[in-house]
XYZ file of N, CA and C in Angstrom:
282
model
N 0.845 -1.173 0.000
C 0.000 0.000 0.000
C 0.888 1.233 0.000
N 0.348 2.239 -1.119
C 1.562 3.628 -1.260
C 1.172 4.778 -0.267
N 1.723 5.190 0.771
C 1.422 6.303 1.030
C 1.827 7.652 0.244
N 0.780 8.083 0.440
C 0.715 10.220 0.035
C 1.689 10.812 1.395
N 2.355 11.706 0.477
C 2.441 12.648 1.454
C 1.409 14.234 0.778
N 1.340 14.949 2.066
C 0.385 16.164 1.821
C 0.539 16.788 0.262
N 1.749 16.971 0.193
C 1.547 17.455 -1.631
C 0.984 16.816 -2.296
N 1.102 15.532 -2.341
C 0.561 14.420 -3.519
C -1.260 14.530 -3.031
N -1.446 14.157 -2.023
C -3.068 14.269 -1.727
C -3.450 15.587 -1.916
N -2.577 16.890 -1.574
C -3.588 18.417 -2.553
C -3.841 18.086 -3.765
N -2.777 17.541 -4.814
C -2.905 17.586 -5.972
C -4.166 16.565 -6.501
N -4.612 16.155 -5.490
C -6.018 15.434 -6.186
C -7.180 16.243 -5.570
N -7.005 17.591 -5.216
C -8.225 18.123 -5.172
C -8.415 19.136 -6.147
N -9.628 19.482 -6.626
C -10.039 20.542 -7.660
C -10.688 21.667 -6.975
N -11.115 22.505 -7.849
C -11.634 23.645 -7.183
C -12.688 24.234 -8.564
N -13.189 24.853 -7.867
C -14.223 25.112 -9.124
C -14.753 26.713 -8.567
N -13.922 27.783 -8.983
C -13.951 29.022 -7.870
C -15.272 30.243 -8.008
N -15.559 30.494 -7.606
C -16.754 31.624 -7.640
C -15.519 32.595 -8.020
N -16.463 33.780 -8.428
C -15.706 35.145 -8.519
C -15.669 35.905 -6.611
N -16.541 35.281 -6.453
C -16.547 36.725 -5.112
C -15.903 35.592 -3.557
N -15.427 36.230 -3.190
C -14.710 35.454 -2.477
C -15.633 34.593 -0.685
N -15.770 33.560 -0.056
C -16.153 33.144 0.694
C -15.505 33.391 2.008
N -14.277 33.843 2.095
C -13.629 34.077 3.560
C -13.532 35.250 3.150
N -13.464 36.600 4.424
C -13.679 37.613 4.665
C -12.448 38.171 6.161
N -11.488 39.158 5.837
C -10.499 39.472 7.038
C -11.803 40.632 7.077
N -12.435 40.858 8.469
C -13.146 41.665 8.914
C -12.409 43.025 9.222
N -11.404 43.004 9.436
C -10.425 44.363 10.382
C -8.931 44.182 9.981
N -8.461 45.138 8.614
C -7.294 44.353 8.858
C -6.477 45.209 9.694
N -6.742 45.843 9.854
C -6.235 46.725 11.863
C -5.729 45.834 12.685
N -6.530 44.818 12.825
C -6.239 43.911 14.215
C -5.374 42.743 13.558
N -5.105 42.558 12.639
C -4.368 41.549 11.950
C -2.401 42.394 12.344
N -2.818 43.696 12.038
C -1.901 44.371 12.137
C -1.852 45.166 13.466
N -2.142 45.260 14.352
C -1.510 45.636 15.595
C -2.036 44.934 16.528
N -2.815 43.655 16.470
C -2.690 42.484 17.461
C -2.328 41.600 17.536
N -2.160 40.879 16.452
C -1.511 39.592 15.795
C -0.438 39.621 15.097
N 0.458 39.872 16.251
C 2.467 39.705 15.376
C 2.493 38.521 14.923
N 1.933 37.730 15.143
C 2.457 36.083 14.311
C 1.409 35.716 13.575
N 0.068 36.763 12.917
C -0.191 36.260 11.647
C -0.475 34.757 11.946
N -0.660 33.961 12.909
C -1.464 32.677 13.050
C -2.200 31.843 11.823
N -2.978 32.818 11.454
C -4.011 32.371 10.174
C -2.652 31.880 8.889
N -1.797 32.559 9.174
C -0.861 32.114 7.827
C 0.318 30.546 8.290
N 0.081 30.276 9.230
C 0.219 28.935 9.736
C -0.735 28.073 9.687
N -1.790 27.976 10.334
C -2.798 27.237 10.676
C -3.549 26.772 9.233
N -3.553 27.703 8.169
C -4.406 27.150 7.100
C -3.581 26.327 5.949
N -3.994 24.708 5.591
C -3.420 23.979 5.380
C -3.061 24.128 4.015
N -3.962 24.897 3.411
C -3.886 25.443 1.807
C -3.087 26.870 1.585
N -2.774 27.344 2.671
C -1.928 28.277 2.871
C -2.603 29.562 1.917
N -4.020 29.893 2.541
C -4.705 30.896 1.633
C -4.471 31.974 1.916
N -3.516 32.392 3.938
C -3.751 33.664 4.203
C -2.010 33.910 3.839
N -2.246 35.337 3.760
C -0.403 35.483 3.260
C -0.632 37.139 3.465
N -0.054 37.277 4.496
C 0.906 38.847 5.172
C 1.706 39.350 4.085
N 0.863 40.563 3.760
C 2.207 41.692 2.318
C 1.575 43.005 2.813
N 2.806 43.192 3.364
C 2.940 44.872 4.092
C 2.549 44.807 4.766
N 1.156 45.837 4.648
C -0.435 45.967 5.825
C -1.309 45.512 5.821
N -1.324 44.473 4.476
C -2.627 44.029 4.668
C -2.660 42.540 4.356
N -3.857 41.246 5.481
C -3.746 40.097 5.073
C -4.313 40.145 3.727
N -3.684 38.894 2.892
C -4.111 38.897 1.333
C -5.252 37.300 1.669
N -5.932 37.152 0.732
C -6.554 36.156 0.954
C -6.937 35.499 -0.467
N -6.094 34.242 -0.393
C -6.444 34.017 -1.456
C -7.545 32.406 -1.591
N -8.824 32.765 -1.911
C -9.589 31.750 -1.802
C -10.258 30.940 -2.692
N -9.537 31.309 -3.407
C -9.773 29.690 -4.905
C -9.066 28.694 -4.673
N -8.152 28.596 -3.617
C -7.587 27.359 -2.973
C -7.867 26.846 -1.684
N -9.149 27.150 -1.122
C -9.440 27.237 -0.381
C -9.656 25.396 0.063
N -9.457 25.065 1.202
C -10.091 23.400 1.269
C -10.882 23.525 1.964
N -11.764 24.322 2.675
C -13.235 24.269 3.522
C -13.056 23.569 4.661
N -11.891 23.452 4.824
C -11.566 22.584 6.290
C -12.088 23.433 7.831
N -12.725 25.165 8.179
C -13.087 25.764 8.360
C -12.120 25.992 9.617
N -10.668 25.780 9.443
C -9.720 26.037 10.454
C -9.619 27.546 11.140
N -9.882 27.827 9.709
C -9.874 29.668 9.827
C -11.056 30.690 10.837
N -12.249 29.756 11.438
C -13.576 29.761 11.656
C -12.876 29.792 13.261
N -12.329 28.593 13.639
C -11.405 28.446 14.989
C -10.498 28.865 15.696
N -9.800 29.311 14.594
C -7.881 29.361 14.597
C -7.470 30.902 15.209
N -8.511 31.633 14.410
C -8.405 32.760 14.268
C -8.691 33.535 16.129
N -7.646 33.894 17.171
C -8.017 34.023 18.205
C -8.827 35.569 18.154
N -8.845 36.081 16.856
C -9.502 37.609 17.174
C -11.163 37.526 16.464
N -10.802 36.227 16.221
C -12.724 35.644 15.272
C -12.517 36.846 14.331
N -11.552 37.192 13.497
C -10.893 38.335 12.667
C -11.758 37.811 11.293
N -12.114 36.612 10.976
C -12.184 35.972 9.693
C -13.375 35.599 9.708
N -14.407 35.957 8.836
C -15.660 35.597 8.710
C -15.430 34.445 7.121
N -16.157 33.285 7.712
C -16.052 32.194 6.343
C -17.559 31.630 6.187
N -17.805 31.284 4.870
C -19.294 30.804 4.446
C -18.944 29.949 3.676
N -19.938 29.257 3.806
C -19.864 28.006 2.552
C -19.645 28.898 0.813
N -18.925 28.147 0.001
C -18.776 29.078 -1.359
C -20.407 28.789 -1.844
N -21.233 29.173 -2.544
C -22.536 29.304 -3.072
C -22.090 28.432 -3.849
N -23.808 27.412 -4.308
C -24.005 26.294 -4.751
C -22.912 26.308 -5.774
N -22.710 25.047 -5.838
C -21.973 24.257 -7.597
C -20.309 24.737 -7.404
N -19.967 25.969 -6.235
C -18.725 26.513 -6.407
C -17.718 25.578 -5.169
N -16.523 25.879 -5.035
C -15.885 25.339 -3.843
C -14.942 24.168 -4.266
N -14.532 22.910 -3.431
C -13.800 22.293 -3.282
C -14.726 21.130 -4.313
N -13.697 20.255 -4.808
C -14.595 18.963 -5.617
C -12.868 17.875 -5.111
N -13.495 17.192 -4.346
C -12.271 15.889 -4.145
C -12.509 14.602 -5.168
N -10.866 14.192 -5.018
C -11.051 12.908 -6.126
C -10.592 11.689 -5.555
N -10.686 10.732 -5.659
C -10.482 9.739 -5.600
C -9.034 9.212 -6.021
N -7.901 8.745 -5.562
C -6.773 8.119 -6.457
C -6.516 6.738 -5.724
């Protein structure tokens, strides 16, 4: 039996992206003068949040809905929704 490691199992997921985005940085104030370690850019396994300059970037067409960001986040800084019908994550089988 072959094991995956984490790269090999992303690469069997798809995405099928809306235009408007499903995660939301509510304040990016508090990203920036409460949160020196940017947490969210650890914790998310798809590595969607990413610190440039002043402001978190968010990038969510790679999103895996794992809703870490919903938890993780100690300032509840990040508002997340399901992506609207037909859009979001599609997993495969290998």
């Amino acid at each position: 039996m072959s094991t995956k490691n984490l790269e090999e199992k992303q690469y069997l997921i798809r995405f099928k992206c809306d235009t408007k985005s499903h995660l939301t940085v509510l304040d990016h104030d508090i990203c920036m003068t409460k949160c020196p370690d940017k947490i969210c850019t650890i914790f998310c396994p798809a590595e969607v949040y990413k610190w440039e300059g002043t402001r978190m970037q968010v990038g969510y067409e790679g999103c895996h809905e794992c809703g870490s960001c919903r938890i993780g986040c100690p300032y509840q800084n990040i508002k997340w929704e399901y992506p609207k019908g037909g859009h979001g994550i599609i997993f495969r089988l290998a």
